[in-house]
XYZ file of C-alpha atoms in Angstrom:
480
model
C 68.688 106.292 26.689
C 66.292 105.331 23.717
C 67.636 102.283 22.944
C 67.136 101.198 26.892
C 63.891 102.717 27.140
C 63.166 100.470 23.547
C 63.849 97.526 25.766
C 62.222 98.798 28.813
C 59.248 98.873 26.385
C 58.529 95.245 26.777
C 58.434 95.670 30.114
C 55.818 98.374 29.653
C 53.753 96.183 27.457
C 53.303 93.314 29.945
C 52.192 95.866 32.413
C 49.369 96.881 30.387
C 48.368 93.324 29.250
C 48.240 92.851 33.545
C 47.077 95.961 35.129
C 46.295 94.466 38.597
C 49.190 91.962 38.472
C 51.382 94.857 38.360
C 49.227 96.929 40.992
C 49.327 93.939 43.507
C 52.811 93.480 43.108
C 53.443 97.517 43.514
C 51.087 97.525 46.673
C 53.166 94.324 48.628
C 56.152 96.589 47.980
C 54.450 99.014 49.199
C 53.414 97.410 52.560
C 56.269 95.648 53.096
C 58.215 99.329 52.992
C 55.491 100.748 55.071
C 55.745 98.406 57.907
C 60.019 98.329 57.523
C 59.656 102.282 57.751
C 57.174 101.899 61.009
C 60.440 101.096 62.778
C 62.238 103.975 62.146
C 62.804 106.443 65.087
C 64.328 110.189 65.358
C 67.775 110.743 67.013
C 68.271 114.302 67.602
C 71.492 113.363 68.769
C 73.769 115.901 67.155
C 76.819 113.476 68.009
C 75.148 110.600 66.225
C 76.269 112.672 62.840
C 80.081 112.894 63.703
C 81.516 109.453 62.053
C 82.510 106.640 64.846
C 86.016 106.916 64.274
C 86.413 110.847 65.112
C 88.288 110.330 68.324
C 86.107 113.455 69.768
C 83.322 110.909 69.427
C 85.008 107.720 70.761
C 85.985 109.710 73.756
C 82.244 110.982 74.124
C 81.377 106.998 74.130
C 83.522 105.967 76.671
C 82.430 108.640 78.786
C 79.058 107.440 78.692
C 79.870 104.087 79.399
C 81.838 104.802 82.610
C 79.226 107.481 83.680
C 76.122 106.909 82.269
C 74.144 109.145 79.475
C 74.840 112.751 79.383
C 70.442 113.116 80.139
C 69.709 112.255 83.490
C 66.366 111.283 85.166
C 65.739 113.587 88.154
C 63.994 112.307 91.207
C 62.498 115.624 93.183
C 61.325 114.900 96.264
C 59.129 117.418 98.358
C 58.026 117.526 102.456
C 58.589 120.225 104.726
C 60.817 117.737 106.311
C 64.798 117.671 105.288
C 65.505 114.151 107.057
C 62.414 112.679 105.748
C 63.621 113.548 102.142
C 66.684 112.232 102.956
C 65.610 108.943 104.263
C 63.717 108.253 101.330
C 66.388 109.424 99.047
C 68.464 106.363 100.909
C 65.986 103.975 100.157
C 65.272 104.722 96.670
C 68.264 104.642 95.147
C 69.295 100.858 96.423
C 66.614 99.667 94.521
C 66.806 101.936 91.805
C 70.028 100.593 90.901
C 68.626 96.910 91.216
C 66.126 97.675 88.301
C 67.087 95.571 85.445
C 64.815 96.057 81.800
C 63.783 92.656 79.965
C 66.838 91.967 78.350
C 68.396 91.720 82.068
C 70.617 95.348 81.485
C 69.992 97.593 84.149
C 67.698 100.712 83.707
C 70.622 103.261 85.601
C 74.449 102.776 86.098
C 74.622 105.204 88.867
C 72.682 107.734 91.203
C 73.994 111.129 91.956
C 72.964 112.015 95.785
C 75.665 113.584 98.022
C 77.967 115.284 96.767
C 81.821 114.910 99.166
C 82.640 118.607 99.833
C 85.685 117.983 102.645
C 88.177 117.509 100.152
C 87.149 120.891 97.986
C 86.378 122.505 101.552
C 90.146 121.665 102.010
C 91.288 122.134 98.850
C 89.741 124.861 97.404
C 92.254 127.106 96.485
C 93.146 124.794 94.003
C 90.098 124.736 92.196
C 90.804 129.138 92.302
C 91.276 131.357 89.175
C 94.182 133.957 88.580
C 91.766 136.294 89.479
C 90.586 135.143 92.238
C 93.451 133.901 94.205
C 94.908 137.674 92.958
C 91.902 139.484 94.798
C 92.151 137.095 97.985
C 95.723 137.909 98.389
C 94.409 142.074 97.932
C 92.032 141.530 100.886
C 94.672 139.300 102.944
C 97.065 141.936 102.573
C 94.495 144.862 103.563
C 92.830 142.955 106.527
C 96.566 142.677 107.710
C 97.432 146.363 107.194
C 93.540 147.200 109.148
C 94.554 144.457 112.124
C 98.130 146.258 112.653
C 96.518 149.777 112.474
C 93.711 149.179 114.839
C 96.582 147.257 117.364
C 98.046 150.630 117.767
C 96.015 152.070 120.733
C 95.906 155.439 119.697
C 94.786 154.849 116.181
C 91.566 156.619 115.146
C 88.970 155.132 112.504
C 87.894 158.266 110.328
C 87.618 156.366 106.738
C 84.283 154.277 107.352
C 84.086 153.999 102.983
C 87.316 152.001 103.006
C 86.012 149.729 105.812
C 82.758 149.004 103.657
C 84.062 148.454 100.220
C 86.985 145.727 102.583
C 83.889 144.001 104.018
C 82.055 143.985 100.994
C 85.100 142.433 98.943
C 85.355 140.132 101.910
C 81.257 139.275 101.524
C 82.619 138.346 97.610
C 84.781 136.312 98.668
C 82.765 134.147 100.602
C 80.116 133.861 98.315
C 83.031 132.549 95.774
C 83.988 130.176 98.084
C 80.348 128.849 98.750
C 79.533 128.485 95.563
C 82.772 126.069 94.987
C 82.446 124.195 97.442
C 78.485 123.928 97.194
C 75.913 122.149 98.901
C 76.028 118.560 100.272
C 73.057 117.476 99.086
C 71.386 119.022 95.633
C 68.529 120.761 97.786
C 66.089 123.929 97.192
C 66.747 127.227 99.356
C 64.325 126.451 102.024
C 65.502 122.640 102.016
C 61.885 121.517 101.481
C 62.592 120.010 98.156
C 65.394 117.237 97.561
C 66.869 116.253 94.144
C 67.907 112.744 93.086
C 69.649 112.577 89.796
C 69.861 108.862 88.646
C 71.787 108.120 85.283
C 70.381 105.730 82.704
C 71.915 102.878 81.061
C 69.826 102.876 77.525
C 69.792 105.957 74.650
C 68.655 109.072 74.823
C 66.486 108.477 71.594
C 64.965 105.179 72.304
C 62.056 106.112 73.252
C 60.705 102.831 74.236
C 63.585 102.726 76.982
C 62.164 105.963 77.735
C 59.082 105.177 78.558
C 59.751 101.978 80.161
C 62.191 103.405 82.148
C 59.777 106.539 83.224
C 57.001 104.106 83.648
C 59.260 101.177 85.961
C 60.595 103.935 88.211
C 56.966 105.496 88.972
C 55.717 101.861 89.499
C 58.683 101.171 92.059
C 58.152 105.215 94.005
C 54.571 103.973 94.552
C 55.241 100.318 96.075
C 57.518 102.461 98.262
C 54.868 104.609 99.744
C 56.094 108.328 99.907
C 53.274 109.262 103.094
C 54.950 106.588 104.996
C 58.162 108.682 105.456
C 56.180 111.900 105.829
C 52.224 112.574 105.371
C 53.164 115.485 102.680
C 55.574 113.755 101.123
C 55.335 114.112 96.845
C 57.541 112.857 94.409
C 58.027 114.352 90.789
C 60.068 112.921 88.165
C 61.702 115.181 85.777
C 65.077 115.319 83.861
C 66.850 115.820 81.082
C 65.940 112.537 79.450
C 62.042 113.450 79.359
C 62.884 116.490 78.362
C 64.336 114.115 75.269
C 61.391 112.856 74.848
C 58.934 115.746 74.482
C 61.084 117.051 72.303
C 61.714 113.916 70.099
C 57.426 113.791 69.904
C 57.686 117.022 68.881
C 59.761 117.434 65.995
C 57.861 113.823 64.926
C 54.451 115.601 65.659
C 55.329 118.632 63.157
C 57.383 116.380 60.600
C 54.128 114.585 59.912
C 52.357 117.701 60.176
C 53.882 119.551 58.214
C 54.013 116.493 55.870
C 50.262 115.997 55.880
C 49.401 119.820 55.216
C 52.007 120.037 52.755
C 50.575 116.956 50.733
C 46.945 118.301 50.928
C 47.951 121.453 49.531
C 49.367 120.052 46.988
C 47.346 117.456 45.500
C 43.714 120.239 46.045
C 46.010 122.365 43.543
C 47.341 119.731 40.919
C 43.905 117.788 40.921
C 42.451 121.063 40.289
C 44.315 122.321 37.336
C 43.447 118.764 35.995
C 40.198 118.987 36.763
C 39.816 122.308 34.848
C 42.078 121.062 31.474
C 39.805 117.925 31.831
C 37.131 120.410 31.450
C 38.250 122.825 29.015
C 38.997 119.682 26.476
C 35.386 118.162 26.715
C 33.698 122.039 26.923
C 35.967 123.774 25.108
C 35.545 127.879 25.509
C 31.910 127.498 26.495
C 30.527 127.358 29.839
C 28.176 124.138 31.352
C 27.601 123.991 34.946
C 25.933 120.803 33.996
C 29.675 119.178 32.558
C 31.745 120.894 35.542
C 29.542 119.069 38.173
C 29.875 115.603 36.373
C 33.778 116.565 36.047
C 33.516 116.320 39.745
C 33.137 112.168 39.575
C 37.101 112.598 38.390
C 38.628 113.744 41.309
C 39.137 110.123 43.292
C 40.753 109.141 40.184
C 43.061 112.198 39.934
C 43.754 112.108 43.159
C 44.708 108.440 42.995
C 46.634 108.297 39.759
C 48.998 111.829 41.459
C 49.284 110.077 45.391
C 48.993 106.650 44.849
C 52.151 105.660 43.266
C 54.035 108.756 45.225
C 52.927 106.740 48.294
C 54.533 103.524 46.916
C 57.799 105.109 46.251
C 58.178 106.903 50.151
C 57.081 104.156 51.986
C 59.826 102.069 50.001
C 62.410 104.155 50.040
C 61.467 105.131 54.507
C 62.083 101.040 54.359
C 65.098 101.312 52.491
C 66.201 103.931 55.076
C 65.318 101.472 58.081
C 67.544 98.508 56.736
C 70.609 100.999 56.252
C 70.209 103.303 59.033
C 67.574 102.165 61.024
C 66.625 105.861 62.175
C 66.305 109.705 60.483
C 68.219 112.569 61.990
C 67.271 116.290 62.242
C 68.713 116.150 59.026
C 66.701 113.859 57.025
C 63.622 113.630 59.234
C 62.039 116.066 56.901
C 62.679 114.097 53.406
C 59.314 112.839 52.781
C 57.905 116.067 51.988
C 61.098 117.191 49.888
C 60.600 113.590 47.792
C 56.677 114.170 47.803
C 57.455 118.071 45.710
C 60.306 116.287 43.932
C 58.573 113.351 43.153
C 55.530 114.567 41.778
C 56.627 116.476 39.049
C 57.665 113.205 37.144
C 53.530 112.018 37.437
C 52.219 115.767 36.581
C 54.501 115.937 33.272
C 53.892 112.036 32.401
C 49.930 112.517 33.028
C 50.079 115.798 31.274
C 51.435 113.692 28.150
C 48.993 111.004 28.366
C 46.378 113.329 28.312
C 47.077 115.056 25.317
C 47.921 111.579 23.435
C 45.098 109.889 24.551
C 42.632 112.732 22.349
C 44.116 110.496 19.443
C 45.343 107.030 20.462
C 43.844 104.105 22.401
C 44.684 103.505 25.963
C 47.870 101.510 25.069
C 49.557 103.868 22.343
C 49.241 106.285 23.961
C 51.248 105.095 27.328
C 53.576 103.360 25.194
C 54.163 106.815 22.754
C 54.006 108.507 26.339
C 56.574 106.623 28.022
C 59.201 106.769 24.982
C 58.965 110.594 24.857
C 58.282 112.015 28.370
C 58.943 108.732 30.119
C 62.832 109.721 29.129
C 62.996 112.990 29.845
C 61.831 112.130 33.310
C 64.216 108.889 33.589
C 66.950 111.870 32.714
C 66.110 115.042 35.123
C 65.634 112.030 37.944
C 68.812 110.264 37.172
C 70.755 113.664 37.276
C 69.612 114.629 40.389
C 69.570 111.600 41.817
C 73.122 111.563 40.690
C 73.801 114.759 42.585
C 72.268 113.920 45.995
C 74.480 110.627 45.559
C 77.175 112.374 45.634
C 76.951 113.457 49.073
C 77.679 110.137 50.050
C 81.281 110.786 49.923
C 80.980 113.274 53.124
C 82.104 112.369 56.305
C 79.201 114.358 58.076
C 76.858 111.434 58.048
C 73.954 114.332 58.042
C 74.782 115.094 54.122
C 75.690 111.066 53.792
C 72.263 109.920 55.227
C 70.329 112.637 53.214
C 72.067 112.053 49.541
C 71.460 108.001 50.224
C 67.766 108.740 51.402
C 67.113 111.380 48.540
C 68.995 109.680 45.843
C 66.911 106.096 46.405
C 63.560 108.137 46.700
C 64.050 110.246 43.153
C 65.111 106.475 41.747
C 61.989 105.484 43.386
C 59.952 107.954 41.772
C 60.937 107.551 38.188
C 59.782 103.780 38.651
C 56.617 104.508 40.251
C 55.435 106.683 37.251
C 57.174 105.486 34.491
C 55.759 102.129 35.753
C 53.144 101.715 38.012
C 51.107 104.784 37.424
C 50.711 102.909 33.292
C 49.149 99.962 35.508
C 46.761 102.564 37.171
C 45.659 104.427 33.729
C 44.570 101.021 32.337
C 42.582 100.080 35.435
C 41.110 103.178 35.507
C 39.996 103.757 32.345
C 38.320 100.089 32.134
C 36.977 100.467 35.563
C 34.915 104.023 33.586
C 36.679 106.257 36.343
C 38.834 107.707 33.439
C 37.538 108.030 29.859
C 40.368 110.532 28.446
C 39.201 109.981 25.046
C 35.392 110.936 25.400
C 35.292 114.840 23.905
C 31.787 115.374 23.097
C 31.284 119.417 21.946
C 27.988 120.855 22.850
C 24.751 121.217 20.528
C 23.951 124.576 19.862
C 21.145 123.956 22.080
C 23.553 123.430 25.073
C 25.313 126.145 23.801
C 22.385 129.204 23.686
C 20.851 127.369 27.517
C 24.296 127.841 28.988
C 24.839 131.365 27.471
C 21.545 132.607 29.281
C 22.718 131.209 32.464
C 26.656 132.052 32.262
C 26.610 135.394 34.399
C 24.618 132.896 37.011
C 26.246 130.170 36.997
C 29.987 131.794 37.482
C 28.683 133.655 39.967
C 27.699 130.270 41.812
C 30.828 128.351 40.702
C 32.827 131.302 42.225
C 31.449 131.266 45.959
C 31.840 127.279 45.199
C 35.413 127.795 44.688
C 35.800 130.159 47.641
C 33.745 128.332 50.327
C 36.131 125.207 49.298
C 38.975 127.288 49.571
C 38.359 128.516 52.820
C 36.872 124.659 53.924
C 40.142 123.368 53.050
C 42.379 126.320 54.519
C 40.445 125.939 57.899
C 40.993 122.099 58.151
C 44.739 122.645 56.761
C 45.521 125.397 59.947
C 43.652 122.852 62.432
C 45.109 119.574 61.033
């Protein structure tokens, strides 16, 4: 590793001779994986993990293409009026079927109205259990033993218990048989409400078609004019498919959420254990509220030199992710913050370094004297366990696939970002006076006895400071 990191060096060198060269470059990367990852969508498709050839899922496919996506769109249709509904029901669905999207594919393959209950009414003791067909031949068999009895004329009924629990095995029966053969049309109890289940042509998690789809069908229900077929006529569209949807904006809503939160958490705590090392080297064990304040012109640069080439490396690899996959599942939909934790460590330890070798080496030593002793030790850890999530590659499950590929590029990503670019950043920072690592001025005595007189004061100011921005920043953080 030494001897590639000794060649890697010259590499290194150039990037400090160009700071912004190498930040430009690093930033069109960046872009150009930010807009690539804009495409990406989330399938929550638990199917879409199963591997094409799995005849389960082949079978699943061809379903769908005969009949349509397993998530419906519903049609409800409400009047007081049970022919009204159906009339309108008759003259949506003709033109529902006509609807064609810009690429000339139709919106639905079929509609799902009236349901043909002669044949089950005919039929239905094929469509009986065991059970069943063993308890209608009990009743048969008693109602026949009842009829002969009560044909004898001098029979007496004394046993009105065995004539109730007969009836009510009889009432069983033809609830069974009603709810076989079922309704003719999908309606609600009181027949005021009228259910048209129309089944789309495009994916459940495209939600473009989605929308579209949603949006085309509510355009074409009010050209038809709903009070024309009965003054309190309403339509509502519901079904599975926008059910989908809410739940695809959902899981995006708290992926980014919980991404955003996470990130802010993290960066208030690592920029403030810099901030204080920052200002335990220039104060040493004393106390200045004068130096902490001016410590306070650092954070933008912390805060940069941590997030900024972390943000290079996600939206690159979320690009990355696009050109293989071209969406995330439930599986991997949650990566950025796992590559944000993982990733981060590599810039706190190679910071960390440069800190400490920049008290006795210029700007460019002490990268270069950084990057050949922590630079490897991060280029190992990261190529280990980049190695490891790799491996999952080799699983048929594309949900551990998708995540090792995903995982593996980010860590990869990482180790280049601060191995690399963040050296670009330290350079331009430090010219630019936003970072001067190697300025250590100890205080005059003078400084010393004036900030010994005011210590008890001063902490006592620093530490409702500290929990007024704690509390700031854990208010925001629960409302974000």
């Amino acid at each position: 590793m030494e001897t590639i990191f000794k060649g890697l060096k010259k590499i290194l060198k150039g990037i400090i001779r160009f700071p912004v060269t190498a930040l430009l470059g690093s930033l069109i990367l960046g872009v150009l994986g930010f807009l690539l990852a804009t495409n990406l969508r989330i399938d929550t498709d638990l199917s879409e993990l199963i591997p094409e050839d799995y005849s389960s899922v082949q079978a699943l496919k061809k379903l769908q293409e005969q009949v349509g996506a397993e998530h419906e769109v519903a049609v409800i249709i409400e009047s007081p009026s049970f022919e009204s509904n159906k009339r309108f029901a008759e003259a949506l669905i003709p033109q529902v079927l006509k609807m064609n999207q810009s690429s000339g594919n139709p919106y639905f393959i079929r509609a799902e109205f009236r349901k043909e209950i002669s044949f089950i009414k005919e039929n239905a003791l094929y469509f009986a259990t065991d059970r069943e067909l063993d308890e209608l031949e009990d009743y048969l068999k008693q109602r026949i033993k009842k009829a002969k009895e009560e044909a004898n004329p001098f029979y007496i009924d004394l046993d009105e218990e065995e004539n109730s629990e007969l009836d009510s095995l009889g009432n069983e029966l033809n609830a069974l048989y009603d709810d076989l053969v079922g309704s003719e049309y999908p309606t609600s109890p009181d027949s005021t409400a009228l259910a048209v289940k129309l089944f789309p042509s495009g994916s459940q998690t495209d939600l473009t078609f989605i929308r579209n789809t949603y949006s085309e069908l509510q355009t074409l229900i009010d050209g038809m004019h709903p009070a024309n077929f009965h003054p309190e006529m309403k339509i509502v569209l519901a079904g599975r498919l926008i059910r989908t949807l809410i739940e695809v904006q959902t899981i995006t809503r708290d992926v980014f959420n919980s991404f955003g939160t996470g990130i802010v958490m993290l960066l208030f705590f690592v920029v403030l254990y810099f901030q204080y090392k920052s200002y335990r080297t220039h104060a040493g064990d004393y106390f200045s509220f004068r130096l902490l304040i001016k410590q306070l012109k650092h954070i933008p640069a912390h805060v940069l030199i941590l997030a900024l080439p972390m943000a290079f490396s996600l939206t690159l690899t979320f690009g990355i992710a696009w050109l293989a996959y071209q969406k995330l599942t439930i599986m991997t939909a949650t990566l950025g913050l796992l590559l944000f934790g993982m990733g981060i460590d590599f810039g706190i330890h190679f910071f960390a370094r440069y800190t400490e070798e920049r008290e006795s080496y210029a700007v460019a030593d002490a990268l270069i004297k950084t990057f050949m002793t922590t630079g490897q030790a991060i280029a190992i850890v990261g190529l280990t366990t980049a190695a490891a999530f790799f491996i999952l590659m080799l699983a048929d499950f594309k949900g551990f696939s998708e995540f090792g590929f995903i995982a593996g590029v980010g860590l990869l990503l990482s180790i280049i970002a601060y191995i690399f670019v963040l050296p670009a950043l330290l350079v331009l920072l430090e010219k630019m006076g936003w970072l001067n690592l190697s300025d250590h001025p100890r205080k005059s005595p003078n400084d010393i006895d004036h900030d010994k007189k005011n210590l008890h004061t001063n902490r006592k100011l620093i530490l409702s400071y500290v929990i007024i921005a704690i509390a700031l920043i854990t208010t925001a953080v629960t409302i974000i």
